[in-house]
Short mmCIF file of C-alpha atoms in Angstrom, two decimals:
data_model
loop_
_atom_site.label_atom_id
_atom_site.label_comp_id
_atom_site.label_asym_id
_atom_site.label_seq_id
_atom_site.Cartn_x
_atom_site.Cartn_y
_atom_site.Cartn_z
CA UNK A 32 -62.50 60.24 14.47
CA UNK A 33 -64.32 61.51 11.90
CA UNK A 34 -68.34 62.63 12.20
CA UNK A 35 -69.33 62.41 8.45
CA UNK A 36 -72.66 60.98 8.40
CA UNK A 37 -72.21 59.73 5.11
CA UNK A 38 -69.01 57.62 5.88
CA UNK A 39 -69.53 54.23 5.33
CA UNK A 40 -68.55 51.99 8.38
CA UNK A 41 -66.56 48.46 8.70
CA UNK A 42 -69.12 45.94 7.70
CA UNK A 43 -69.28 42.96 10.24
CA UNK A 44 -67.14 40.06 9.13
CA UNK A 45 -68.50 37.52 6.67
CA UNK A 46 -68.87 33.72 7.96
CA UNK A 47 -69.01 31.48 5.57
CA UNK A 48 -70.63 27.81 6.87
CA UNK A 49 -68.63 24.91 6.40
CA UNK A 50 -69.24 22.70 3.83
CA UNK A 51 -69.16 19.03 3.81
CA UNK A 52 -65.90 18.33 1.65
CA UNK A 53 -64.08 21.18 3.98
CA UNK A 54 -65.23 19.07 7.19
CA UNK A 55 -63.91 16.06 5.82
CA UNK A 56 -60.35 17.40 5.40
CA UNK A 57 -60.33 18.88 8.55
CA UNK A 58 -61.54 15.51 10.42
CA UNK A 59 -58.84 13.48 7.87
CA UNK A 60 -56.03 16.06 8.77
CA UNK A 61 -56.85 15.60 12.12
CA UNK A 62 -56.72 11.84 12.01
CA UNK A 63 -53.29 11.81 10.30
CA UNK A 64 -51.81 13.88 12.65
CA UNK A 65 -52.93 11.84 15.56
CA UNK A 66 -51.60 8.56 14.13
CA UNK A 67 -47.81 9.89 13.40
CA UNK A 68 -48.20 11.53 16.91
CA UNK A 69 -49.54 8.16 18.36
CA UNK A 70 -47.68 5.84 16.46
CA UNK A 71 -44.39 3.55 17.99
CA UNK A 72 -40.89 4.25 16.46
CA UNK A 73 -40.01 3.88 12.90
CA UNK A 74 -38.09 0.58 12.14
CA UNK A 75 -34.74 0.87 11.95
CA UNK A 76 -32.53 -0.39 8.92
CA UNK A 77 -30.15 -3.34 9.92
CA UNK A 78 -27.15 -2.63 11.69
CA UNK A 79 -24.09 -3.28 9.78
CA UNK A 80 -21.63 -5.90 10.96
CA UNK A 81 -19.40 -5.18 13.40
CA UNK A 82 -15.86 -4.39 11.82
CA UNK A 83 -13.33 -6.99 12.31
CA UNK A 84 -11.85 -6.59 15.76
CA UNK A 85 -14.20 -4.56 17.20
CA UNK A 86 -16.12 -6.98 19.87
CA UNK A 87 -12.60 -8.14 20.63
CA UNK A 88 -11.31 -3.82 21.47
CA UNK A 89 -14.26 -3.56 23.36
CA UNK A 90 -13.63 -6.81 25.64
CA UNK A 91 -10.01 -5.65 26.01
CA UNK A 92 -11.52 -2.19 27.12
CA UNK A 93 -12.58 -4.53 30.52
CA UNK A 94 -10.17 -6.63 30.83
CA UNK A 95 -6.67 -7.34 29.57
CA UNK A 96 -7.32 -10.73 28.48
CA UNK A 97 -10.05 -11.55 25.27
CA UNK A 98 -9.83 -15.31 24.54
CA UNK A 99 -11.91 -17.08 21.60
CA UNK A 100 -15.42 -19.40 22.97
CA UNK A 101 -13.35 -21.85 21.06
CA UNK A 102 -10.49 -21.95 23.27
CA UNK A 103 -11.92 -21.41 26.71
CA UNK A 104 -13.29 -24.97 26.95
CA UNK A 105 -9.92 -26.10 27.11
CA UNK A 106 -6.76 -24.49 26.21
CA UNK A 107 -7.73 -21.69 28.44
CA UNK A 108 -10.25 -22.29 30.55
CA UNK A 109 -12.14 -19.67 32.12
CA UNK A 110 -9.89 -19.98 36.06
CA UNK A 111 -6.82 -19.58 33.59
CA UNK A 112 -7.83 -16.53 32.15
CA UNK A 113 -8.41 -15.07 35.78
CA UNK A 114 -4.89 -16.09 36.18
CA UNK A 115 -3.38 -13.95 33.78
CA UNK A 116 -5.53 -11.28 34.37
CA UNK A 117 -4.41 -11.19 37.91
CA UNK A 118 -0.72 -11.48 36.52
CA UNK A 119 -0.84 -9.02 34.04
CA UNK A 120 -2.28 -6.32 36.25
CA UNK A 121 0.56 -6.82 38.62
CA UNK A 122 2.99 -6.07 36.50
CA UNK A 123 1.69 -2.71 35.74
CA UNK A 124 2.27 -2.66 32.21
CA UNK A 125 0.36 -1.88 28.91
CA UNK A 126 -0.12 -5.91 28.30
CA UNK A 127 -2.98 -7.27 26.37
CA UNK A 128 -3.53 -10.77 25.31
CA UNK A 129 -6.00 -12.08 22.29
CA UNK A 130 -5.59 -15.59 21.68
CA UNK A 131 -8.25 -16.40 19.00
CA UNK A 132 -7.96 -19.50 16.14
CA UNK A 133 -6.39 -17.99 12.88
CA UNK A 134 -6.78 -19.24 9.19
CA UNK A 135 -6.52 -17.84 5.83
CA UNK A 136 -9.75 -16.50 4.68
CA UNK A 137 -10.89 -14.67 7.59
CA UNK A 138 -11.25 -11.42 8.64
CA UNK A 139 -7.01 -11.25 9.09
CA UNK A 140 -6.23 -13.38 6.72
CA UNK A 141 -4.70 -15.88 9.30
CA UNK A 142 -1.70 -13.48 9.93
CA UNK A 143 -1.26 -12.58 13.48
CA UNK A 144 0.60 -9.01 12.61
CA UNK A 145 -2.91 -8.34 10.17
CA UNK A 146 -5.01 -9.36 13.99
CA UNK A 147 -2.76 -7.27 16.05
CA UNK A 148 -2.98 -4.37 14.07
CA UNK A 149 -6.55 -4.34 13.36
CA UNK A 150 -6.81 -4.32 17.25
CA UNK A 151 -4.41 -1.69 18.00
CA UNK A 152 -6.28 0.49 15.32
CA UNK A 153 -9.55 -0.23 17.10
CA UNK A 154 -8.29 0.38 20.55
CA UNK A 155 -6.79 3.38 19.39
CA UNK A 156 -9.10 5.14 16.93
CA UNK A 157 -11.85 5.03 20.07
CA UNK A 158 -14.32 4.08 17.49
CA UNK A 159 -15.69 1.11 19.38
CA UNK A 160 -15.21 2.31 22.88
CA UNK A 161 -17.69 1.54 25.83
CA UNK A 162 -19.85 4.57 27.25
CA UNK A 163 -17.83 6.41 29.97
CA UNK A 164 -18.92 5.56 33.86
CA UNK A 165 -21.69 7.94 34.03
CA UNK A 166 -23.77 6.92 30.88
CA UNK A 167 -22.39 9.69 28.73
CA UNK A 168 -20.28 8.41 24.88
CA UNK A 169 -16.93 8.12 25.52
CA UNK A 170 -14.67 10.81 24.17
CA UNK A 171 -10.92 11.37 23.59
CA UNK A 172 -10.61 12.94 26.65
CA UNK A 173 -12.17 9.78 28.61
CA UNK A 174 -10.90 7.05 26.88
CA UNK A 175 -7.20 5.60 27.96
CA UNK A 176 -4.27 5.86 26.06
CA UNK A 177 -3.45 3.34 23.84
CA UNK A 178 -0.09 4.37 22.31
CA UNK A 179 2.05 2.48 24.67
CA UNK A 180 0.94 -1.31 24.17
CA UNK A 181 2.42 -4.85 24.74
CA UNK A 182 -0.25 -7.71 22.97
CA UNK A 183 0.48 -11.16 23.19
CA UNK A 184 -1.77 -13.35 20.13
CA UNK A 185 -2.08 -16.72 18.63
CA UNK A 186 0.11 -17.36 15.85
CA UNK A 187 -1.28 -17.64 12.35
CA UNK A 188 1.21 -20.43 10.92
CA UNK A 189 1.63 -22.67 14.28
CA UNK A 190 -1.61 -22.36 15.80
CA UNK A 191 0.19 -23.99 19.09
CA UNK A 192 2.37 -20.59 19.46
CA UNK A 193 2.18 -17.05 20.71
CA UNK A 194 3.59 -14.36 18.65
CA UNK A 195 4.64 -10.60 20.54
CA UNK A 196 3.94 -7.62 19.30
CA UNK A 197 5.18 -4.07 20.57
CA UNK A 198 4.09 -0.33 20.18
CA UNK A 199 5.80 2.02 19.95
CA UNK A 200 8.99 0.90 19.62
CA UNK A 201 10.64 -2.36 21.89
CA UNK A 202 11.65 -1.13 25.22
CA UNK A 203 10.09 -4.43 27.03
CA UNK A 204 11.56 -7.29 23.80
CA UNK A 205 8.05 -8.72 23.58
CA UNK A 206 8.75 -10.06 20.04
CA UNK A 207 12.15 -11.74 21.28
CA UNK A 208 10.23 -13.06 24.66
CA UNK A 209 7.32 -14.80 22.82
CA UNK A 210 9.99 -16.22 20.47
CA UNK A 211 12.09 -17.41 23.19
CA UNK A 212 9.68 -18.95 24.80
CA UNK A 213 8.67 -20.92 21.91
CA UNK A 214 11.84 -22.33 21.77
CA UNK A 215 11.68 -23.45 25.55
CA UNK A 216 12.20 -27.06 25.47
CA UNK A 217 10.20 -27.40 29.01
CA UNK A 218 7.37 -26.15 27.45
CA UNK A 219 7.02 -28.24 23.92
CA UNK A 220 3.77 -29.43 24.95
CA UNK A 221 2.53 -26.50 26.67
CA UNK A 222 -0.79 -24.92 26.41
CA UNK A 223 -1.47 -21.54 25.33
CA UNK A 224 -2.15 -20.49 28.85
CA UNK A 225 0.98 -21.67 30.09
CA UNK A 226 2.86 -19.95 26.92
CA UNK A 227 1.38 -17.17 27.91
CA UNK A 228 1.88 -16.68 30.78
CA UNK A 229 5.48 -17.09 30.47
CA UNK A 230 5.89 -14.69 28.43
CA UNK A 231 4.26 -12.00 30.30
CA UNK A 232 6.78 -13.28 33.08
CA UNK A 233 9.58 -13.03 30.41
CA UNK A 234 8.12 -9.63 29.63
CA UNK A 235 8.24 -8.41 32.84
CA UNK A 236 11.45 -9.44 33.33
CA UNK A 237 12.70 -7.33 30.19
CA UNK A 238 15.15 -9.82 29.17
CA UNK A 239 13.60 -11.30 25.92
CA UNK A 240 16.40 -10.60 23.75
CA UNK A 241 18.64 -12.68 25.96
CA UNK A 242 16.19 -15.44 26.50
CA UNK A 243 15.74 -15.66 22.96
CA UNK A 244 19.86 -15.55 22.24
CA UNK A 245 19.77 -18.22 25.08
CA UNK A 246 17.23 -20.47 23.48
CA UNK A 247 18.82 -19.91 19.74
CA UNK A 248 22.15 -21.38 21.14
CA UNK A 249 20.99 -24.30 22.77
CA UNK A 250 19.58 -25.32 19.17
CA UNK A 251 22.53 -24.63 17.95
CA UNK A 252 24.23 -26.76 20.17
CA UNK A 253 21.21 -29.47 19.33
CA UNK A 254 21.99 -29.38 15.70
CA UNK A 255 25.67 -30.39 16.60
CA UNK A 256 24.28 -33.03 18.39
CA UNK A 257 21.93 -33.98 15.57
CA UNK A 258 25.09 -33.91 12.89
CA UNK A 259 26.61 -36.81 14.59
CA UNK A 260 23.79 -39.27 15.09
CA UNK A 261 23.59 -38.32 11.00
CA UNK A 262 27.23 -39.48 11.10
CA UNK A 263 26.22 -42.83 12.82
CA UNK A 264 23.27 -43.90 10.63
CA UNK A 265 25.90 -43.45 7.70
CA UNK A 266 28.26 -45.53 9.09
CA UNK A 267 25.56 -48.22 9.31
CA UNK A 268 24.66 -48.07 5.50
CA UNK A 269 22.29 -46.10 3.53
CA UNK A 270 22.52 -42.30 1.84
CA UNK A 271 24.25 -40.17 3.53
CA UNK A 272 22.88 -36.74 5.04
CA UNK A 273 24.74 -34.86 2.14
CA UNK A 274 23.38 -36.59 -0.50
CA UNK A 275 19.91 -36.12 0.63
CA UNK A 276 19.80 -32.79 1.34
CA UNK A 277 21.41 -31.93 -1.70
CA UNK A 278 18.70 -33.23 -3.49
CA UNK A 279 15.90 -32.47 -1.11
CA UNK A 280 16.66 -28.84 -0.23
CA UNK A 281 16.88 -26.86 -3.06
CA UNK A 282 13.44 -28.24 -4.13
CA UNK A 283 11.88 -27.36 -0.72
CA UNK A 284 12.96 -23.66 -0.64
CA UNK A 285 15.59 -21.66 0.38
CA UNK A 286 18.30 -22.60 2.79
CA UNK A 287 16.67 -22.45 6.18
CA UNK A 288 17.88 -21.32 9.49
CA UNK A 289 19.69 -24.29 11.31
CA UNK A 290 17.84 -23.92 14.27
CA UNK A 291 14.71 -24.25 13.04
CA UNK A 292 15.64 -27.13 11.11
CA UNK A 293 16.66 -28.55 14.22
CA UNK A 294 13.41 -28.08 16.17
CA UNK A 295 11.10 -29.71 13.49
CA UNK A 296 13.63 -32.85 13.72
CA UNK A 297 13.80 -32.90 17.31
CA UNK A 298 9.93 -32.77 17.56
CA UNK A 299 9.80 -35.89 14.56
CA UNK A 300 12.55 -37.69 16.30
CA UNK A 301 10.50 -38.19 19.47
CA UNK A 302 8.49 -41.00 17.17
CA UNK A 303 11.22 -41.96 15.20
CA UNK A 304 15.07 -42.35 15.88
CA UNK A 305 15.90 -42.66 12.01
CA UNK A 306 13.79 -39.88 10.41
CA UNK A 307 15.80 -39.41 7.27
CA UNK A 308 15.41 -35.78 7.24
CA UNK A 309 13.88 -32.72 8.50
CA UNK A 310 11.19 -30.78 7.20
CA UNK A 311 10.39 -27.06 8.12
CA UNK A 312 7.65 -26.38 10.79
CA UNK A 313 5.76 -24.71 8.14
CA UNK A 314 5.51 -27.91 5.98
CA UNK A 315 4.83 -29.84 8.78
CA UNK A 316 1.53 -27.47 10.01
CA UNK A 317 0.51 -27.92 6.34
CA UNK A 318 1.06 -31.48 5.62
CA UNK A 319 -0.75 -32.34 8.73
CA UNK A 320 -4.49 -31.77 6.63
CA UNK A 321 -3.85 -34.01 4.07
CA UNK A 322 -4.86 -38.00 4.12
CA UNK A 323 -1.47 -40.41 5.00
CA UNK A 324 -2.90 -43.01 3.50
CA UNK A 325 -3.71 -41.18 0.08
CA UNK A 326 -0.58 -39.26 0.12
CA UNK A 327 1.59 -42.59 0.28
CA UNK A 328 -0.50 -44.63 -2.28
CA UNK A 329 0.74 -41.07 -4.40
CA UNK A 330 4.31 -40.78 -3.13
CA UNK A 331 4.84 -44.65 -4.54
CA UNK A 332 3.19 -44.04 -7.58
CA UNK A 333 5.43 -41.18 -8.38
CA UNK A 334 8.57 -42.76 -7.28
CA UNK A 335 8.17 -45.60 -9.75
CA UNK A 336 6.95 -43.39 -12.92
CA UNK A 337 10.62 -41.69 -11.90
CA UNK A 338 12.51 -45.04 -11.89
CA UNK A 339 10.74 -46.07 -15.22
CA UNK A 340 11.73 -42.74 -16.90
CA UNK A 341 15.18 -43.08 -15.98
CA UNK A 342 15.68 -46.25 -17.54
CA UNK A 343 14.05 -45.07 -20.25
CA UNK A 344 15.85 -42.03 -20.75
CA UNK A 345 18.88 -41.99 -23.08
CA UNK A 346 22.27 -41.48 -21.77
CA UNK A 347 23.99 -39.62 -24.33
CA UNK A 348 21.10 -37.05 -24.61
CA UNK A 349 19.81 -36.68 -20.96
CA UNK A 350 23.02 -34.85 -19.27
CA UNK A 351 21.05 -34.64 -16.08
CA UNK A 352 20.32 -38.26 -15.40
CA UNK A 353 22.64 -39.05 -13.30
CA UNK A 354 20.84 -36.32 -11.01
CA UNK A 355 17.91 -38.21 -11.56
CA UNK A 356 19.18 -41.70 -10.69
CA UNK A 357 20.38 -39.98 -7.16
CA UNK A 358 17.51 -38.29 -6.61
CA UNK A 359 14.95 -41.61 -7.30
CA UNK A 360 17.29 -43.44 -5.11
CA UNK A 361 16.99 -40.80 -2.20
CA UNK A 362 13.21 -40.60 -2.82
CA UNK A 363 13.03 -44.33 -2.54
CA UNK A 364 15.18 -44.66 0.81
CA UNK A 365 12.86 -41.94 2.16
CA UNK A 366 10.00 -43.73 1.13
CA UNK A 367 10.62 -47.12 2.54
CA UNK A 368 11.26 -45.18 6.09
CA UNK A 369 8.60 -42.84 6.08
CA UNK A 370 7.00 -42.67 8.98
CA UNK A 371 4.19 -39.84 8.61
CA UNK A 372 2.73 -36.77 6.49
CA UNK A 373 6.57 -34.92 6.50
CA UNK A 374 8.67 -37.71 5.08
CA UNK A 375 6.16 -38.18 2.52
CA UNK A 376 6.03 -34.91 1.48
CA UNK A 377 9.64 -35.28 1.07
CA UNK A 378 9.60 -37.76 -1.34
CA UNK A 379 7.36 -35.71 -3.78
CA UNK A 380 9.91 -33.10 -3.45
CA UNK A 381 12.47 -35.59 -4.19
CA UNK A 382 11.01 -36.67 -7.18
CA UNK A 383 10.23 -33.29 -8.69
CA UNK A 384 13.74 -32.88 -8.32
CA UNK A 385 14.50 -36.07 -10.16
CA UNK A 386 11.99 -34.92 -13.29
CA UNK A 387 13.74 -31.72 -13.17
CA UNK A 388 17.02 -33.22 -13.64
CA UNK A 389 15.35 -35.39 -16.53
CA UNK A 390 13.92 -32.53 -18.52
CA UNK A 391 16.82 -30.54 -18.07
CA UNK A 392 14.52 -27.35 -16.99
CA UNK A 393 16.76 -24.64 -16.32
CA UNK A 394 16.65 -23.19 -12.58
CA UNK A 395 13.35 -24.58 -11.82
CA UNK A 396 11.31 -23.57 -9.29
CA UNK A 397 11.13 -25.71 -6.11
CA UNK A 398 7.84 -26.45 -4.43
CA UNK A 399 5.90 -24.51 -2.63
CA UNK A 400 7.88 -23.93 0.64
CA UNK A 401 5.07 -24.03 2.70
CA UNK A 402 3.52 -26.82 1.72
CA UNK A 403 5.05 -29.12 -1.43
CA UNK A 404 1.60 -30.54 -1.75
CA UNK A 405 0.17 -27.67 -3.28
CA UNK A 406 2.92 -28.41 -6.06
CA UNK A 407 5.24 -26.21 -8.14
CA UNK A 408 5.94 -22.78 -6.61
CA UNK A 409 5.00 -19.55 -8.93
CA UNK A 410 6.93 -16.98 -7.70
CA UNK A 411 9.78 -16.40 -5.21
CA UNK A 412 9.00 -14.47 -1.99
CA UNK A 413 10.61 -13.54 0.57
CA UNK A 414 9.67 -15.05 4.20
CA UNK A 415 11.19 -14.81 7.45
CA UNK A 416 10.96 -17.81 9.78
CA UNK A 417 9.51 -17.55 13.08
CA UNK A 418 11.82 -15.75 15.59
CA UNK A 419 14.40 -14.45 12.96
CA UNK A 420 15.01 -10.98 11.16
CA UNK A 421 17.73 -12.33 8.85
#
């Protein structure tokens, strides 16, 4: 250290007093900090919806069976779903049922393949899963396997049906076994529990594709059956079967698997023993919303504007009016025995046919297949019927 007397040394540090304005900021600062240190939680934003399936992949994560509020007061009760819980976890396999209402416009579109993907993907991707036993987020390595899965669901067109559905490829025929057993005459009338649970039964068995083949020949042999009591109410007067369906067919769709042809007149001919023809299920399903009572007031009306066009028409111009006389006369002979929402439906188709045959359109379109009420079809498309892959 040095000994200069002269040096100057460190003068003490300055303090400067506070002013007013400086106290305030302090006290504010302080004040601010307390409330955001004091203060509850931030509100959250709204949580988005839930993506479609994702309530019903977490459900299935607890059980194998997820059934809609609107079917557990009655088509499967709550002691019913225990049931085929109980069933499907003693078969030991990778079943999982969803039976919930389907209709177009909702989140799958009414198409069962659109539900059972969507709940594959969601059972699958994890996204949705529930925390593992111990509180922590599931993670791949927790969550089960999902590539090996059998799910049974309601069926988008016949809302009275099952449809199967297989991944990843169709060792255990669940397609073919939820077909077959919709074909089961013993269970027509069945609930969905009890078509259910067949299936699984069928499933476990592994023999869907012959159940199926089974069921597909016994129509077969039905529609035999059905040809002659055709033959019958011919002999007794009347059109005959060919005449009617070649008018009524082509303007309904595409020929149509006998043995579905078959079951829609089998289930018609338990009210009537002289249903003129038979309609596709499809048509039927659809038909089923509209008013009888409207619908026939309409049927009549058309059939007549027909008739009077036909006499109106002139013979040496109008090479399709003898096509037109047949087809008013088929359409009238349906009418008369009509006997609910199908029939009548028929008899619009008849009648397009008969216009058709008037205006000499060239390859018109039928009606829509699906339902003819919804009128003229715009496009062809091609559709598989239930149970086939021709």
């Amino acid at each position: 250290m040095s000994s200069d007397p002269n040096r100057p040394t460190a003068s003490p540090a300055r303090r400067r007093p506070v002013g007013a304005s400086g106290a305030a900021a302090l006290i504010t600062g302080t004040a601010v900090l307390a409330l955001l240190t004091s203060a509850g939680p931030v509100l959250a934003a709204p949580a988005a919806p839930p993506a479609p399936g994702a309530a019903i992949a977490r459900a299935l994560t607890k059980s194998p069976v997820y059934v809609d509020p609107s079917y557990a007061a009655s088509a499967v009760p709550p002691a019913r779903q225990k049931e085929l819980v109980r069933q499907i976890e003693a078969t030991g396999l990778p079943i999982k049922v969803v039976l919930v209402p389907l209709a177009k416009g909702d989140a799958y579109n009414g198409d069962a393949d659109t539900l059972a993907g969507v709940v594959r993907d969601r059972l699958k991707d994890g996204a949705d899963r529930a925390p593992s036993a111990d509180g922590r987020p599931a993670t791949d390595v927790d969550a089960p396997p999902h590539d090996d899965l059998i799910l049974l669901t309601t069926d988008g067109e016949f809302p009275d049906s099952i449809r199967g559905h297989e991944w990843p490829g169709e060792a255990h025929q669940a397609e073919d076994a939820a077909d077959a057993v919709g074909l089961m005459d013993e269970l027509d009338d069945a609930s969905l529990a009890d078509l259910t649970a067949e299936a699984v039964t069928v499933i476990e068995r592994g023999n869907g594709t012959a159940e199926y083949e089974k069921e597909r020949k016994k129509l077969d042999e039905s529609l035999a059956g059905d040809g002659d009591s055709d033959g019958r109410r011919e002999d007794r007067g009347g059109p005959s079967w060919p005449l009617i369906a070649a008018v009524a067919i082509p303007a309904l769709a595409l020929a149509l698997p006998a043995a579905f042809l078959v079951r829609s007149a089998r289930r018609r001919h338990a009210g009537s023993a002289a249903a003129p023809f038979a309609l596709p299920q499809a048509v039927f399903a659809a038909a089923r919303a509209a008013d009888e009572a409207e619908l026939r007031r309409r049927a009549e009306a058309e059939v007549l504007a027909l008739g009077e066009a036909a006499r109106a028409a002139d013979t040496g111009t109008t090479p399709g009016l003898q096509q037109a006389l047949d087809a008013y006369a088929a359409a009238g002979t349906v009418l008369d025995s009509a006997r609910g929402l199908p029939d009548l439906a028929g008899v619009l188709a008849l009648v397009t046919e008969g216009r058709d045959a008037l205006a000499g359109t060239p390859d018109p379109l039928p009606l829509c297949f699906f339902n003819p009420l919804h009128g003229r079809a715009a496009r062809p498309v091609t559709w598989r019927p239930l149970g086939r892959r021709d």
